[in-house]
Amino acid sequence: GVRAAPHRPPSVVGLLRLAALDIAVVRARMHRLKELLPEEKVELMVRRNPGLLRYDVDMALRPRLRFLAGELGEERALETIVANPRMLLSSWGVLGRLAFVRELDVRKYVKSPSAVVMAAKAKFYDSQPDYAGWLRRQLDAAGVLSPGDDTLARLEQLHGSVLAAAFATRPKLKGA
């Protein structure tokens, strides 16, 4: 199974941001999350990461869940986000690493999607010499690669933009 991320108490700043939200907004977001995921999973995820309620479910969380379900399968995606709800808050650029790992069958990371997404940029880049070439191929295929796009951070950011656009326009995932 998927191991839960170490539980860290919410930061004071995070709690203050959450407290600043209108209670109606929080209720609506909880309701939308429960439409997307099983109720008991939502409650566990929000306890682990109350910051989820700061994000729009349909614009931010649902597209990421669709992407994760496509990369990992629906059941494993659900296991992964319940164990580590921060996955749903990750940037599109780092989420895109999952496609690289899957396509190239990178043994070091295949078993732990959280490790892929949560790895520090420098550590991930250093450990994956094929990543830059893979990103360039993805961006070239999407028609968005420019001559000045030469840093890994920039390539990853551009790839994230391509993914965000692709998943923002797809129909809703049924049964998630």
Short mmCIF file of C-alpha atoms in Angstrom, two decimals:
data_model
loop_
_atom_site.label_atom_id
_atom_site.label_comp_id
_atom_site.label_asym_id
_atom_site.label_seq_id
_atom_site.Cartn_x
_atom_site.Cartn_y
_atom_site.Cartn_z
CA GLY A 1 0.00 0.00 0.00
CA VAL A 2 0.85 3.63 0.06
CA ARG A 3 2.44 4.96 3.23
CA ALA A 4 0.98 8.08 4.76
CA ALA A 5 3.13 11.17 4.70
CA PRO A 6 4.45 12.13 8.13
CA HIS A 7 1.74 14.11 9.88
CA ARG A 8 2.77 17.69 10.49
CA PRO A 9 0.46 19.99 12.37
CA PRO A 10 -0.90 22.84 10.23
CA SER A 11 1.17 26.00 10.42
CA VAL A 12 -0.18 29.02 12.26
CA VAL A 13 -0.13 30.98 9.00
CA GLY A 14 -2.04 28.19 7.25
CA LEU A 15 -4.66 28.11 9.98
CA LEU A 16 -5.04 31.89 9.85
CA ARG A 17 -5.54 31.76 6.08
CA LEU A 18 -8.14 29.05 6.54
CA ALA A 19 -9.85 31.02 9.32
CA ALA A 20 -10.09 34.00 6.97
CA LEU A 21 -12.29 31.99 4.59
CA ASP A 22 -16.00 32.53 4.85
CA ILE A 23 -17.69 29.56 6.53
CA ALA A 24 -20.04 29.25 3.55
CA VAL A 25 -17.02 28.85 1.26
CA VAL A 26 -15.57 26.15 3.52
CA ARG A 27 -18.89 24.29 3.64
CA ALA A 28 -19.28 24.51 -0.14
CA ARG A 29 -15.75 23.19 -0.70
CA MET A 30 -16.30 20.31 1.72
CA HIS A 31 -19.52 19.47 -0.12
CA ARG A 32 -17.74 19.59 -3.52
CA LEU A 33 -14.90 17.40 -2.20
CA LYS A 34 -17.42 14.87 -0.90
CA GLU A 35 -19.01 14.76 -4.36
CA LEU A 36 -15.58 14.01 -5.80
CA LEU A 37 -14.30 11.53 -3.20
CA PRO A 38 -15.73 9.22 -0.53
CA GLU A 39 -16.85 11.23 2.52
CA GLU A 40 -14.63 9.41 5.04
CA LYS A 41 -11.60 9.98 2.80
CA VAL A 42 -12.36 13.70 2.52
CA GLU A 43 -12.59 14.10 6.27
CA LEU A 44 -9.28 12.28 6.78
CA MET A 45 -7.58 14.33 4.05
CA VAL A 46 -8.83 17.64 5.47
CA ARG A 47 -7.67 16.65 8.95
CA ARG A 48 -4.24 15.88 7.50
CA ASN A 49 -4.13 19.01 5.38
CA PRO A 50 -6.74 21.68 6.18
CA GLY A 51 -5.16 23.84 3.47
CA LEU A 52 -7.10 21.80 0.89
CA LEU A 53 -10.09 23.96 1.75
CA ARG A 54 -8.30 27.06 0.48
CA TYR A 55 -8.44 25.71 -3.09
CA ASP A 56 -11.29 25.69 -5.55
CA VAL A 57 -12.34 22.06 -5.96
CA ASP A 58 -13.36 22.24 -9.61
CA MET A 59 -10.57 24.52 -10.85
CA ALA A 60 -7.62 23.23 -8.82
CA LEU A 61 -8.24 19.87 -7.15
CA ARG A 62 -10.46 17.98 -9.60
CA PRO A 63 -8.08 18.44 -12.56
CA ARG A 64 -5.14 17.22 -10.49
CA LEU A 65 -7.11 14.19 -9.33
CA ARG A 66 -8.01 13.42 -12.97
CA PHE A 67 -4.33 13.63 -13.90
CA LEU A 68 -3.29 11.40 -10.99
CA ALA A 69 -6.01 8.86 -11.84
CA GLY A 70 -4.75 8.79 -15.42
CA GLU A 71 -1.16 8.22 -14.32
CA LEU A 72 -1.74 5.86 -11.41
CA GLY A 73 -5.21 4.41 -11.90
CA GLU A 74 -8.19 5.63 -9.88
CA GLU A 75 -7.69 3.32 -6.88
CA ARG A 76 -3.98 4.05 -6.47
CA ALA A 77 -4.56 7.79 -7.02
CA LEU A 78 -7.11 7.79 -4.20
CA GLU A 79 -4.76 5.83 -1.90
CA THR A 80 -1.95 8.25 -2.72
CA ILE A 81 -3.86 11.47 -2.07
CA VAL A 82 -5.44 10.16 1.12
CA ALA A 83 -1.97 9.20 2.40
CA ASN A 84 -0.51 12.53 1.23
CA PRO A 85 -3.15 15.20 0.48
CA ARG A 86 -0.37 17.66 -0.41
CA MET A 87 -0.18 15.85 -3.75
CA LEU A 88 -3.35 17.69 -4.77
CA LEU A 89 -1.67 21.00 -4.02
CA SER A 90 1.48 20.30 -6.01
CA SER A 91 2.35 22.35 -9.05
CA TRP A 92 1.57 20.92 -12.45
CA GLY A 93 5.28 20.93 -13.26
CA VAL A 94 6.21 18.51 -10.51
CA LEU A 95 3.07 16.42 -11.04
CA GLY A 96 4.25 15.96 -14.63
CA ARG A 97 7.22 14.00 -13.31
CA LEU A 98 4.82 11.11 -12.80
CA ALA A 99 4.40 10.76 -16.57
CA PHE A 100 8.19 10.69 -17.00
CA VAL A 101 8.57 8.02 -14.31
CA ARG A 102 5.76 5.92 -15.81
CA GLU A 103 6.95 6.24 -19.42
CA LEU A 104 10.59 5.53 -18.65
CA ASP A 105 9.80 3.03 -15.87
CA VAL A 106 12.19 4.70 -13.43
CA ARG A 107 12.58 1.97 -10.80
CA LYS A 108 13.73 4.28 -8.03
CA TYR A 109 10.41 6.12 -8.03
CA VAL A 110 7.75 3.86 -9.58
CA LYS A 111 6.63 2.53 -6.21
CA SER A 112 6.20 5.94 -4.59
CA PRO A 113 4.35 8.67 -6.47
CA SER A 114 4.74 10.94 -3.44
CA ALA A 115 8.52 10.59 -3.59
CA VAL A 116 8.47 11.66 -7.24
CA VAL A 117 6.36 14.73 -6.63
CA MET A 118 7.84 15.76 -3.29
CA ALA A 119 11.50 15.30 -4.29
CA ALA A 120 13.50 18.49 -4.20
CA LYS A 121 14.08 19.80 -7.72
CA ALA A 122 17.87 19.54 -7.58
CA LYS A 123 17.76 16.03 -6.15
CA PHE A 124 15.27 14.83 -8.76
CA TYR A 125 17.12 16.51 -11.63
CA ASP A 126 20.49 15.13 -10.52
CA SER A 127 19.13 11.61 -10.17
CA GLN A 128 17.34 11.61 -13.54
CA PRO A 129 19.69 12.59 -16.39
CA ASP A 130 17.06 11.61 -19.01
CA TYR A 131 14.48 14.03 -17.60
CA ALA A 132 15.61 17.13 -19.54
CA GLY A 133 15.50 15.32 -22.87
CA TRP A 134 12.12 13.84 -22.05
CA LEU A 135 10.75 17.30 -21.16
CA ARG A 136 12.13 18.78 -24.39
CA ARG A 137 10.43 16.02 -26.42
CA GLN A 138 7.11 16.62 -24.64
CA LEU A 139 7.31 20.37 -25.19
CA ASP A 140 8.40 20.00 -28.80
CA ALA A 141 5.44 17.68 -29.44
CA ALA A 142 3.13 20.27 -27.85
CA GLY A 143 4.68 23.03 -30.00
CA VAL A 144 5.76 25.17 -27.05
CA LEU A 145 9.53 24.66 -26.94
CA SER A 146 11.55 27.83 -27.55
CA PRO A 147 15.33 28.18 -27.98
CA GLY A 148 15.69 30.09 -24.68
CA ASP A 149 13.99 27.36 -22.66
CA ASP A 150 17.12 25.64 -21.44
CA THR A 151 16.94 25.30 -17.67
CA LEU A 152 15.29 22.25 -16.19
CA ALA A 153 13.17 24.41 -13.91
CA ARG A 154 11.85 26.35 -16.93
CA LEU A 155 11.24 23.16 -18.93
CA GLU A 156 9.34 21.64 -16.01
CA GLN A 157 7.31 24.83 -15.58
CA LEU A 158 6.38 24.87 -19.29
CA HIS A 159 5.43 21.21 -19.19
CA GLY A 160 3.25 21.99 -16.19
CA SER A 161 1.50 24.72 -18.20
CA VAL A 162 0.78 22.23 -20.98
CA LEU A 163 -0.68 19.75 -18.47
CA ALA A 164 -2.74 22.42 -16.70
CA ALA A 165 -4.29 23.50 -19.99
CA ALA A 166 -4.98 19.91 -21.04
CA PHE A 167 -6.65 18.91 -17.80
CA ALA A 168 -8.59 22.14 -17.35
CA THR A 169 -10.56 21.40 -20.51
CA ARG A 170 -11.32 17.71 -20.07
CA PRO A 171 -14.73 16.42 -19.01
CA LYS A 172 -15.25 15.51 -15.36
CA LEU A 173 -14.05 12.10 -14.17
CA LYS A 174 -17.04 9.90 -13.38
CA GLY A 175 -17.07 7.87 -10.23
CA ALA A 176 -14.02 9.50 -8.65
#
